[in-house]
mmCIF file of C-alpha atoms in Angstrom:
data_model
loop_
_atom_site.group_PDB
_atom_site.id
_atom_site.type_symbol
_atom_site.label_atom_id
_atom_site.label_comp_id
_atom_site.label_asym_id
_atom_site.label_seq_id
_atom_site.Cartn_x
_atom_site.Cartn_y
_atom_site.Cartn_z
ATOM 1 C CA MET A 1 0.000 0.000 0.000
ATOM 2 C CA LEU A 2 1.315 3.420 -0.951
ATOM 3 C CA VAL A 3 1.037 6.204 1.599
ATOM 4 C CA ARG A 4 1.634 9.866 0.809
ATOM 5 C CA VAL A 5 3.077 11.857 3.703
ATOM 6 C CA VAL A 6 3.164 15.642 3.785
ATOM 7 C CA ILE A 7 6.346 17.652 4.282
ATOM 8 C CA PHE A 8 6.404 21.424 4.593
ATOM 9 C CA VAL A 9 9.403 23.017 2.901
ATOM 10 C CA LEU A 10 8.567 26.683 3.440
ATOM 11 C CA SER A 11 6.738 28.408 6.248
ATOM 12 C CA THR A 12 6.386 32.147 6.699
ATOM 13 C CA ARG A 13 4.643 31.634 10.030
ATOM 14 C CA SER A 14 6.839 32.985 12.817
ATOM 15 C CA VAL A 15 8.716 30.321 14.750
ATOM 16 C CA LEU A 16 9.896 31.033 18.290
ATOM 17 C CA GLY A 17 13.293 29.624 19.191
ATOM 18 C CA ILE A 18 15.052 27.007 17.095
ATOM 19 C CA HIS A 19 13.012 24.434 15.240
ATOM 20 C CA TYR A 20 14.505 20.969 14.736
ATOM 21 C CA PRO A 21 12.392 18.846 12.386
ATOM 22 C CA ASP A 22 14.174 15.599 13.281
ATOM 23 C CA ASN A 23 12.708 14.360 16.568
ATOM 24 C CA GLY A 24 15.518 11.829 16.981
ATOM 25 C CA ASP A 25 13.195 8.848 17.313
ATOM 26 C CA GLY A 26 12.457 8.097 13.673
ATOM 27 C CA THR A 27 9.727 10.745 13.448
ATOM 28 C CA TYR A 28 9.775 14.363 12.289
ATOM 29 C CA SER A 29 7.804 17.559 12.782
ATOM 30 C CA ASN A 30 6.703 19.898 10.010
ATOM 31 C CA PRO A 31 7.857 22.248 8.687
ATOM 32 C CA VAL A 32 11.173 20.587 7.878
ATOM 33 C CA MET A 33 12.611 23.955 6.772
ATOM 34 C CA PRO A 34 10.911 26.920 8.441
ATOM 35 C CA SER A 35 11.170 30.675 7.978
ATOM 36 C CA GLY A 36 13.409 30.796 4.933
ATOM 37 C CA HIS A 37 13.540 31.431 1.214
ATOM 38 C CA TRP A 38 12.731 27.872 0.173
ATOM 39 C CA SER A 39 9.806 28.512 -2.148
ATOM 40 C CA ASP A 40 8.730 26.425 -5.162
ATOM 41 C CA PRO A 41 10.704 23.286 -4.262
ATOM 42 C CA SER A 42 11.323 20.773 -7.023
ATOM 43 C CA ILE A 43 12.754 17.440 -5.914
ATOM 44 C CA VAL A 44 14.604 14.650 -7.688
ATOM 45 C CA ARG A 45 15.887 11.367 -6.299
ATOM 46 C CA VAL A 46 19.182 10.009 -7.648
ATOM 47 C CA GLU A 47 20.062 6.627 -6.111
ATOM 48 C CA ASN A 48 19.780 7.211 -2.334
ATOM 49 C CA SER A 49 20.105 10.999 -2.395
ATOM 50 C CA TYR A 50 17.449 13.688 -2.707
ATOM 51 C CA TYR A 51 18.081 17.083 -4.275
ATOM 52 C CA VAL A 52 15.805 20.119 -4.247
ATOM 53 C CA VAL A 53 16.064 23.375 -6.171
ATOM 54 C CA VAL A 54 14.206 26.466 -4.925
ATOM 55 C CA SER A 55 13.257 29.846 -6.367
ATOM 56 C CA SER A 56 15.289 33.042 -5.991
ATOM 57 C CA ILE A 57 12.911 35.947 -6.335
ATOM 58 C CA GLU A 58 15.119 38.730 -4.961
ATOM 59 C CA THR A 59 18.195 36.953 -3.638
ATOM 60 C CA THR A 60 21.522 35.575 -4.799
ATOM 61 C CA PRO A 61 23.001 33.050 -5.141
ATOM 62 C CA GLN A 62 20.152 32.095 -7.431
ATOM 63 C CA LEU A 63 18.346 28.771 -7.394
ATOM 64 C CA GLN A 64 19.971 27.135 -4.412
ATOM 65 C CA ILE A 65 20.394 23.339 -4.350
ATOM 66 C CA LEU A 66 19.666 21.369 -1.181
ATOM 67 C CA HIS A 67 20.581 17.756 -0.383
ATOM 68 C CA SER A 68 19.117 15.142 1.943
ATOM 69 C CA THR A 69 19.163 11.390 2.440
ATOM 70 C CA ASP A 70 16.043 11.185 4.619
ATOM 71 C CA LEU A 71 13.797 14.054 3.387
ATOM 72 C CA VAL A 72 13.985 15.657 6.854
ATOM 73 C CA ASN A 73 17.538 16.933 7.348
ATOM 74 C CA TRP A 74 18.705 19.218 4.539
ATOM 75 C CA ASP A 75 21.960 20.968 3.642
ATOM 76 C CA VAL A 76 22.620 23.615 0.998
ATOM 77 C CA VAL A 77 25.222 22.105 -1.345
ATOM 78 C CA GLY A 78 25.327 24.654 -4.148
ATOM 79 C CA SER A 79 23.396 26.937 -6.473
ATOM 80 C CA VAL A 80 22.657 26.987 -10.183
ATOM 81 C CA LEU A 81 23.862 30.589 -10.482
ATOM 82 C CA ARG A 82 26.207 32.486 -8.184
ATOM 83 C CA HIS A 83 25.035 35.805 -9.628
ATOM 84 C CA TRP A 84 22.401 36.969 -12.065
ATOM 85 C CA PRO A 85 23.342 35.775 -15.564
ATOM 86 C CA THR A 86 24.436 38.434 -18.038
ATOM 87 C CA LEU A 87 22.857 37.275 -21.293
ATOM 88 C CA ASP A 88 20.224 34.771 -22.358
ATOM 89 C CA PRO A 89 22.216 32.235 -24.446
ATOM 90 C CA THR A 90 19.199 31.678 -26.714
ATOM 91 C CA THR A 91 18.047 35.242 -27.412
ATOM 92 C CA GLY A 92 20.968 37.396 -26.288
ATOM 93 C CA ALA A 93 18.650 39.426 -24.046
ATOM 94 C CA VAL A 94 20.164 41.084 -20.981
ATOM 95 C CA LEU A 95 19.225 39.129 -17.860
ATOM 96 C CA GLN A 96 20.971 40.993 -15.071
ATOM 97 C CA ARG A 97 18.956 41.646 -11.916
ATOM 98 C CA GLN A 98 15.912 39.717 -13.076
ATOM 99 C CA GLN A 99 13.895 37.443 -10.830
ATOM 100 C CA SER A 100 14.090 33.666 -11.166
ATOM 101 C CA TRP A 101 11.169 31.533 -10.092
ATOM 102 C CA SER A 102 9.568 28.110 -10.305
ATOM 103 C CA PRO A 103 12.672 26.088 -11.186
ATOM 104 C CA ARG A 104 12.315 22.394 -11.946
ATOM 105 C CA LEU A 105 15.115 19.930 -11.236
ATOM 106 C CA MET A 106 15.632 16.636 -13.068
ATOM 107 C CA HIS A 107 18.274 14.033 -13.857
ATOM 108 C CA LEU A 108 18.464 13.638 -17.633
ATOM 109 C CA ASN A 109 20.979 11.726 -19.748
ATOM 110 C CA GLY A 110 23.357 11.348 -16.806
ATOM 111 C CA LYS A 111 23.346 15.058 -15.906
ATOM 112 C CA PHE A 112 21.411 17.309 -13.578
ATOM 113 C CA ARG A 113 19.206 19.820 -15.363
ATOM 114 C CA ALA A 114 17.397 22.896 -14.088
ATOM 115 C CA MET A 115 14.691 24.639 -16.128
ATOM 116 C CA TRP A 116 13.200 27.923 -14.968
ATOM 117 C CA HIS A 117 11.846 31.346 -15.854
ATOM 118 C CA SER A 118 13.756 34.565 -15.307
ATOM 119 C CA SER A 119 11.239 37.360 -15.847
ATOM 120 C CA ALA A 120 10.499 37.113 -19.611
ATOM 121 C CA ALA A 121 13.173 34.487 -20.348
ATOM 122 C CA PHE A 122 13.053 30.693 -20.216
ATOM 123 C CA LEU A 123 16.406 29.211 -19.208
ATOM 124 C CA ILE A 124 18.028 25.777 -19.028
ATOM 125 C CA ALA A 125 21.241 24.852 -17.225
ATOM 126 C CA GLU A 126 23.086 21.568 -16.774
ATOM 127 C CA ALA A 127 25.763 20.195 -14.452
ATOM 128 C CA VAL A 128 27.466 16.874 -13.848
ATOM 129 C CA THR A 129 26.888 17.239 -10.096
ATOM 130 C CA PRO A 130 24.406 19.404 -8.178
ATOM 131 C CA GLN A 131 27.336 21.357 -6.737
ATOM 132 C CA GLY A 132 28.189 22.537 -10.252
ATOM 133 C CA PRO A 133 29.596 24.186 -12.165
ATOM 134 C CA TRP A 134 26.325 24.820 -14.030
ATOM 135 C CA THR A 135 26.277 25.810 -17.704
ATOM 136 C CA LEU A 136 23.473 27.700 -19.445
ATOM 137 C CA LEU A 137 22.318 25.867 -22.587
ATOM 138 C CA ARG A 138 21.085 27.200 -25.897
ATOM 139 C CA HIS A 139 17.733 25.700 -26.907
ATOM 140 C CA ASN A 140 14.992 26.009 -29.515
ATOM 141 C CA LEU A 141 12.017 25.582 -27.208
ATOM 142 C CA THR A 142 9.787 28.343 -28.553
ATOM 143 C CA GLN A 143 6.447 29.572 -27.205
ATOM 144 C CA MET A 144 7.493 29.085 -23.617
ATOM 145 C CA SER A 145 5.834 32.385 -22.741
ATOM 146 C CA ASP A 146 2.578 31.699 -24.602
ATOM 147 C CA PRO A 147 0.406 31.946 -22.612
ATOM 148 C CA SER A 148 2.574 33.911 -20.248
ATOM 149 C CA PRO A 149 3.912 32.776 -17.886
ATOM 150 C CA GLN A 150 4.270 29.002 -18.123
ATOM 151 C CA TRP A 151 4.961 28.519 -14.419
ATOM 152 C CA ALA A 152 7.667 25.878 -14.456
ATOM 153 C CA ALA A 153 8.444 23.514 -17.319
ATOM 154 C CA THR A 154 9.665 19.995 -16.623
ATOM 155 C CA THR A 155 11.226 17.209 -18.686
ATOM 156 C CA PHE A 156 9.817 13.686 -18.515
ATOM 157 C CA ILE A 157 11.025 10.491 -20.187
ATOM 158 C CA ASP A 158 8.074 8.203 -20.893
ATOM 159 C CA GLN A 159 9.019 4.701 -19.744
ATOM 160 C CA PRO A 160 6.738 2.695 -22.083
ATOM 161 C CA SER A 161 7.738 4.541 -25.280
ATOM 162 C CA GLY A 162 11.158 5.954 -24.424
ATOM 163 C CA ARG A 163 10.067 9.343 -25.803
ATOM 164 C CA THR A 164 10.957 12.620 -24.094
ATOM 165 C CA TYR A 165 8.382 15.281 -23.234
ATOM 166 C CA ILE A 166 8.295 18.749 -21.724
ATOM 167 C CA PHE A 167 5.214 19.808 -19.807
ATOM 168 C CA ALA A 168 4.089 22.941 -17.971
ATOM 169 C CA ALA A 169 0.863 24.525 -16.719
ATOM 170 C CA ASN A 170 -1.832 22.488 -18.527
ATOM 171 C CA TRP A 171 -0.011 21.179 -21.618
ATOM 172 C CA ILE A 172 2.553 18.582 -22.697
ATOM 173 C CA GLN A 173 4.684 18.433 -25.856
ATOM 174 C CA GLU A 174 7.184 15.924 -27.233
ATOM 175 C CA CYS A 175 10.790 17.034 -27.688
ATOM 176 C CA ASP A 176 14.044 15.426 -28.801
ATOM 177 C CA ALA A 177 16.113 13.218 -26.492
ATOM 178 C CA ALA A 178 18.272 16.188 -25.489
ATOM 179 C CA ALA A 179 15.110 18.139 -24.561
ATOM 180 C CA LEU A 180 16.319 21.166 -26.525
ATOM 181 C CA ASN A 181 14.059 21.036 -29.621
ATOM 182 C CA TRP A 182 10.377 20.348 -30.238
ATOM 183 C CA VAL A 183 9.439 17.337 -32.377
ATOM 184 C CA GLY A 184 5.706 17.097 -31.696
ATOM 185 C CA ALA A 185 2.563 19.153 -31.295
ATOM 186 C CA ARG A 186 1.410 20.616 -27.991
ATOM 187 C CA THR A 187 -1.483 18.855 -26.249
ATOM 188 C CA VAL A 188 -3.668 20.542 -23.618
ATOM 189 C CA VAL A 189 -4.435 18.096 -20.823
ATOM 190 C CA ALA A 190 -6.573 20.115 -18.385
ATOM 191 C CA ASP A 191 -9.046 22.989 -18.550
ATOM 192 C CA MET A 192 -7.603 25.976 -16.677
ATOM 193 C CA ARG A 193 -11.013 27.670 -16.893
ATOM 194 C CA ALA A 194 -12.703 24.915 -14.939
ATOM 195 C CA VAL A 195 -14.289 25.887 -11.653
ATOM 196 C CA GLY A 196 -11.821 25.353 -8.825
ATOM 197 C CA VAL A 197 -8.773 25.136 -11.090
ATOM 198 C CA GLY A 198 -7.866 28.621 -12.333
ATOM 199 C CA LEU A 199 -4.100 29.027 -12.171
ATOM 200 C CA MET A 200 -2.043 25.843 -12.510
ATOM 201 C CA GLU A 201 1.672 25.870 -11.791
ATOM 202 C CA ASN A 202 4.731 23.751 -11.014
ATOM 203 C CA PRO A 203 3.627 20.311 -12.218
ATOM 204 C CA SER A 204 5.245 16.926 -11.738
ATOM 205 C CA LEU A 205 4.474 13.745 -13.646
ATOM 206 C CA HIS A 206 4.896 10.086 -12.597
ATOM 207 C CA PHE A 207 4.207 6.778 -14.295
ATOM 208 C CA ARG A 208 3.111 4.080 -11.868
ATOM 209 C CA ARG A 209 1.473 0.716 -12.585
ATOM 210 C CA GLY A 210 0.024 1.712 -15.932
ATOM 211 C CA TRP A 211 -1.179 5.173 -14.843
ATOM 212 C CA TYR A 212 0.252 8.644 -15.429
ATOM 213 C CA TYR A 213 -0.186 10.879 -12.371
ATOM 214 C CA TRP A 214 -0.049 14.632 -12.994
ATOM 215 C CA HIS A 215 0.422 16.552 -9.719
ATOM 216 C CA GLU A 216 0.128 20.352 -9.706
ATOM 217 C CA SER A 217 -0.808 23.249 -7.461
ATOM 218 C CA VAL A 218 -3.957 25.192 -8.296
ATOM 219 C CA ASN A 219 -4.709 28.756 -7.136
ATOM 220 C CA GLY A 220 -1.917 28.368 -4.641
ATOM 221 C CA THR A 221 0.339 31.394 -4.670
ATOM 222 C CA VAL A 222 0.086 34.468 -2.521
ATOM 223 C CA THR A 223 0.725 36.709 -5.529
ATOM 224 C CA TRP A 224 -2.098 35.064 -7.448
ATOM 225 C CA GLY A 225 -4.332 35.669 -4.460
ATOM 226 C CA LEU A 226 -3.743 39.403 -4.831
ATOM 227 C CA SER A 227 -5.103 39.432 -8.399
ATOM 228 C CA HIS A 228 -8.550 38.775 -9.774
ATOM 229 C CA ASP A 229 -9.432 35.105 -10.120
ATOM 230 C CA PRO A 230 -12.774 34.353 -11.810
ATOM 231 C CA ASN A 231 -12.976 31.072 -9.890
ATOM 232 C CA GLY A 232 -11.937 32.054 -6.403
ATOM 233 C CA GLY A 233 -12.077 35.841 -6.158
ATOM 234 C CA PRO A 234 -9.341 38.263 -5.043
ATOM 235 C CA LYS A 235 -8.364 36.114 -2.061
ATOM 236 C CA SER A 236 -7.956 32.867 -3.953
ATOM 237 C CA SER A 237 -4.636 32.197 -2.215
ATOM 238 C CA ASN A 238 -6.740 31.004 0.724
ATOM 239 C CA LYS A 239 -8.363 28.415 -1.547
ATOM 240 C CA GLY A 240 -5.197 26.864 -2.905
ATOM 241 C CA ALA A 241 -4.795 23.125 -3.240
ATOM 242 C CA LEU A 242 -2.359 20.498 -4.418
ATOM 243 C CA ALA A 243 -4.227 18.380 -6.919
ATOM 244 C CA VAL A 244 -3.687 15.259 -9.004
ATOM 245 C CA TRP A 245 -4.991 14.148 -12.382
ATOM 246 C CA ARG A 246 -4.464 10.691 -13.890
ATOM 247 C CA ALA A 247 -4.601 9.058 -17.309
ATOM 248 C CA LYS A 248 -3.785 5.796 -19.051
ATOM 249 C CA SER A 249 -2.003 7.659 -21.867
ATOM 250 C CA ILE A 250 0.641 10.331 -21.388
ATOM 251 C CA LEU A 251 -1.369 12.646 -23.659
ATOM 252 C CA GLY A 252 -4.626 11.947 -21.845
ATOM 253 C CA PRO A 253 -7.483 12.232 -21.488
ATOM 254 C CA TYR A 254 -6.788 12.999 -17.815
ATOM 255 C CA GLU A 255 -9.434 12.551 -15.151
ATOM 256 C CA GLY A 256 -9.530 14.866 -12.167
ATOM 257 C CA PRO A 257 -8.602 16.949 -10.390
ATOM 258 C CA ARG A 258 -8.632 15.325 -6.981
ATOM 259 C CA HIS A 259 -7.293 17.539 -4.195
ATOM 260 C CA VAL A 260 -4.567 15.852 -2.145
ATOM 261 C CA VAL A 261 -3.688 18.759 0.174
ATOM 262 C CA THR A 262 -5.823 21.854 0.730
ATOM 263 C CA SER A 263 -5.290 25.110 2.579
ATOM 264 C CA ASN A 264 -6.278 25.154 6.235
ATOM 265 C CA VAL A 265 -6.250 27.457 9.231
ATOM 266 C CA ASP A 266 -2.530 27.089 9.895
ATOM 267 C CA PHE A 267 -1.398 27.287 6.273
ATOM 268 C CA THR A 268 -3.536 29.503 4.067
ATOM 269 C CA CYS A 269 -1.402 29.014 0.958
ATOM 270 C CA VAL A 270 -0.245 25.554 -0.113
ATOM 271 C CA ASN A 271 1.794 25.563 -3.272
ATOM 272 C CA THR A 272 4.191 23.695 -5.514
ATOM 273 C CA GLY A 273 3.906 20.066 -4.512
ATOM 274 C CA THR A 274 6.212 17.436 -5.973
ATOM 275 C CA VAL A 275 6.058 13.726 -5.255
ATOM 276 C CA VAL A 276 9.012 11.425 -4.605
ATOM 277 C CA LEU A 277 9.564 7.836 -3.491
ATOM 278 C CA GLY A 278 10.898 7.692 0.068
ATOM 279 C CA PRO A 279 14.008 5.971 1.459
ATOM 280 C CA ASP A 280 12.038 2.801 2.236
ATOM 281 C CA ASN A 281 11.136 2.471 -1.475
ATOM 282 C CA THR A 282 7.494 2.029 -0.485
ATOM 283 C CA THR A 283 6.181 5.319 0.916
ATOM 284 C CA TRP A 284 5.580 8.265 -1.393
ATOM 285 C CA TYR A 285 6.165 11.743 0.010
ATOM 286 C CA TYR A 286 4.734 15.121 -0.937
ATOM 287 C CA VAL A 287 7.279 17.939 -0.715
ATOM 288 C CA TYR A 288 5.716 21.412 -0.913
ATOM 289 C CA ASP A 289 5.776 24.912 0.503
ATOM 290 C CA ALA A 290 3.161 26.668 2.570
ATOM 291 C CA CYS A 291 2.562 30.102 4.084
#
């Protein structure tokens, strides 16, 4: 039986004294990383290690990388960028002092890859190890700001077919094995206008026992809660949820959403959930941030 256990990665709720998530008896207490800039976590497991990349809205180094072996105790081991990059390697646009958000981390073709948005730019970087050095890559992945923004694009290798896909928001599209060029048409997998969905961001995709599970946060961010949302109203950040869709085919049709985690009294904004198989190789864990 698979059990999904919640882990808080970000909390803006004030914490008195020092908070130790590891209780020392095989249990832990959320949040596992309180009161810090650990937003939009994206997690990848490589052998027995877990790595997370987080957003850098106004801080450097940008896109810090964290490491853990138990999903509870974390250390910062590096960053994708030490400073703001100078130029976009694809367009040549000046990128200095621009915000970076919603990074996705993956292990592709034997290398670590980060994909993220930096204001109007979509960037990709690779490294042999999470500690770096990281190199910005030139790509031909067009229309990554249409509609704008895409809110975190991720690469996925389909196990049954061996094909490589990139997905973000509510669409998925086939690309080449290097994940730098499109080779297929874009397919919309969920209706962002549906009641209770609205904004979708920071997805993750898993293939398990013949099913594709598409996890994503809906109406979750504080900033989205400050703008008009036809589904939830101006305060939609209080109605955020981490939801899952599923399908028998990678291109759908997907059924759902089913809410896995919803906002509550303690945490009014749940956002950016990614799923990973735990150290026991049986339990699945949800890693997400909350305010």
